[in-house]
Amino acid sequence: MQYDHSGDTFCTQFAYPAARGFGTMGVALTAEQRVRLARARELVSEAATILDELDDLPGGADLAAAHRELGEHLHALEAADGPVRTLRLAGGRRLREALQRGPLGAVDAAALKPYYANPRKALADAASDGRLHRVARGIYMPRPRTATDRWKPTIETAAAAVGAVTMGQPTPLMGMSAARMHQALPRALGRAWVASPRTHRAVELTGGGAVSFVMRRRFDALDIEKIDSELGPLTVTTVDQTILDLMRGLGAAGLENEIDNVVLALAERTDVGRLHRVVKEDKGSLAAFQRFLDLLA
């Protein structure tokens, strides 16, 4: 048997010698024995969560070793009964590693597959004990240690996380959401907009509001920057890109009557030369630039 440390996965690679006390290979288990074995594997997987939280205590390494030995015995029984199977063992430490890989710590079941045998249950358990916050259907974010039970991320933070998890890559806040991050729109909104490389239906947020995906044909050419948030840096279209987008009515559905005032507030943080540069780099349309000039006139 080989133990793959990279994913905490036990893999049965070959028959276990009888000298190690793993029993005789090729003996079929009864249906009742297979049920009990399946339940035992579930318990071993659940125990990993507890053991990972004890790894810094005296004797924690011994407990982990005993846990691995138990897993080996169970897999020997499985190997004796039929096809090779894999058991993934994970716990608090594995959850923390998965969160570190996720955008703003956001994860879904797919992100936890390398760490958990039952990622959906792991997410539900972490949400029930307060470690995670369910930000949208199937998507969770870490709850800050100092947060109260009523804590929820801002709609802009939630949108950036949901967009990145949904698209599998960073999706910059744009339009009115970007304007809010640039402090050109003081009031909170009930909707957020992210630029995306392809179309996608709006995603409803658990705490209220929704995330709209605005497909951009030149997605990789957008002028973007990072702005700090409560959970880390967010990708946002720059002031110049945001002005040009709003002049085209992008990322402002339902708020069209507020575009001019927001653009004028953003204009205080840029100049015509900078905007013209963005247009020349093909990151905004000349028509939008002309509308901006007309607004200033």
PDB file of C-alpha atoms in Angstrom, residues 95-108 131-133 135 139-144 151 153-165 169-173 181 194 226-236:
ATOM      1  CA  LEU A  95     -10.215  23.057   4.964  1.00  0.00           C
ATOM      2  CA  ARG A  96      -7.803  25.865   5.737  1.00  0.00           C
ATOM      3  CA  GLU A  97      -5.601  24.811   2.808  1.00  0.00           C
ATOM      4  CA  ALA A  98      -8.587  24.781   0.447  1.00  0.00           C
ATOM      5  CA  LEU A  99      -9.678  28.233   1.635  1.00  0.00           C
ATOM      6  CA  GLN A 100      -6.203  29.613   1.021  1.00  0.00           C
ATOM      7  CA  ARG A 101      -6.438  28.486  -2.598  1.00  0.00           C
ATOM      8  CA  GLY A 102      -9.901  29.949  -3.190  1.00  0.00           C
ATOM      9  CA  PRO A 103     -10.505  33.522  -4.373  1.00  0.00           C
ATOM     10  CA  LEU A 104     -11.027  35.591  -1.217  1.00  0.00           C
ATOM     11  CA  GLY A 105     -11.185  32.207   0.534  1.00  0.00           C
ATOM     12  CA  ALA A 106     -14.364  31.280  -1.340  1.00  0.00           C
ATOM     13  CA  VAL A 107     -14.902  27.600  -2.130  1.00  0.00           C
ATOM     14  CA  ASP A 108     -17.505  25.245  -3.517  1.00  0.00           C
ATOM     15  CA  ARG A 131     -16.375  28.624  10.241  1.00  0.00           C
ATOM     16  CA  LEU A 132     -17.944  29.348   6.847  1.00  0.00           C
ATOM     17  CA  HIS A 133     -20.686  31.649   5.598  1.00  0.00           C
ATOM     18  CA  VAL A 135     -22.743  33.387   0.345  1.00  0.00           C
ATOM     19  CA  ILE A 139     -20.549  28.777  -2.541  1.00  0.00           C
ATOM     20  CA  TYR A 140     -19.077  29.532   0.884  1.00  0.00           C
ATOM     21  CA  MET A 141     -16.673  32.101   2.324  1.00  0.00           C
ATOM     22  CA  PRO A 142     -14.631  32.075   5.535  1.00  0.00           C
ATOM     23  CA  ARG A 143     -16.102  33.990   8.438  1.00  0.00           C
ATOM     24  CA  PRO A 144     -13.609  36.389  10.081  1.00  0.00           C
ATOM     25  CA  TRP A 151     -21.869  38.890   9.842  1.00  0.00           C
ATOM     26  CA  PRO A 153     -19.698  40.083   3.397  1.00  0.00           C
ATOM     27  CA  THR A 154     -20.482  43.279   1.533  1.00  0.00           C
ATOM     28  CA  ILE A 155     -22.277  42.689  -1.735  1.00  0.00           C
ATOM     29  CA  GLU A 156     -19.159  43.743  -3.649  1.00  0.00           C
ATOM     30  CA  THR A 157     -16.946  41.245  -1.790  1.00  0.00           C
ATOM     31  CA  ALA A 158     -19.540  38.513  -2.218  1.00  0.00           C
ATOM     32  CA  ALA A 159     -19.863  39.289  -5.931  1.00  0.00           C
ATOM     33  CA  ALA A 160     -16.115  39.123  -6.535  1.00  0.00           C
ATOM     34  CA  ALA A 161     -15.943  35.752  -4.793  1.00  0.00           C
ATOM     35  CA  VAL A 162     -19.034  34.306  -6.481  1.00  0.00           C
ATOM     36  CA  GLY A 163     -17.857  35.508  -9.878  1.00  0.00           C
ATOM     37  CA  ALA A 164     -14.400  34.001  -9.502  1.00  0.00           C
ATOM     38  CA  VAL A 165     -15.709  30.633  -8.258  1.00  0.00           C
ATOM     39  CA  GLN A 169     -10.862  32.918 -12.724  1.00  0.00           C
ATOM     40  CA  PRO A 170     -10.924  36.451 -11.274  1.00  0.00           C
ATOM     41  CA  THR A 171     -13.910  38.488 -12.473  1.00  0.00           C
ATOM     42  CA  PRO A 172     -13.404  42.226 -11.898  1.00  0.00           C
ATOM     43  CA  LEU A 173     -16.151  44.318 -10.374  1.00  0.00           C
ATOM     44  CA  MET A 181     -15.363  50.659  -4.748  1.00  0.00           C
ATOM     45  CA  VAL A 194     -18.816  41.619 -12.559  1.00  0.00           C
ATOM     46  CA  LYS A 226      -6.687  45.807  -6.981  1.00  0.00           C
ATOM     47  CA  ILE A 227      -8.552  47.468  -4.127  1.00  0.00           C
ATOM     48  CA  ASP A 228      -8.438  46.173  -0.539  1.00  0.00           C
ATOM     49  CA  SER A 229     -11.600  44.770   1.033  1.00  0.00           C
ATOM     50  CA  GLU A 230     -12.585  43.171   4.325  1.00  0.00           C
ATOM     51  CA  LEU A 231     -11.379  39.749   3.136  1.00  0.00           C
ATOM     52  CA  GLY A 232      -8.525  40.704   0.847  1.00  0.00           C
ATOM     53  CA  PRO A 233      -7.822  42.549  -2.408  1.00  0.00           C
ATOM     54  CA  LEU A 234     -10.614  42.728  -4.993  1.00  0.00           C
ATOM     55  CA  THR A 235     -10.106  43.008  -8.744  1.00  0.00           C
ATOM     56  CA  VAL A 236     -11.907  46.130  -9.990  1.00  0.00           C
TER      57      VAL A 236
END
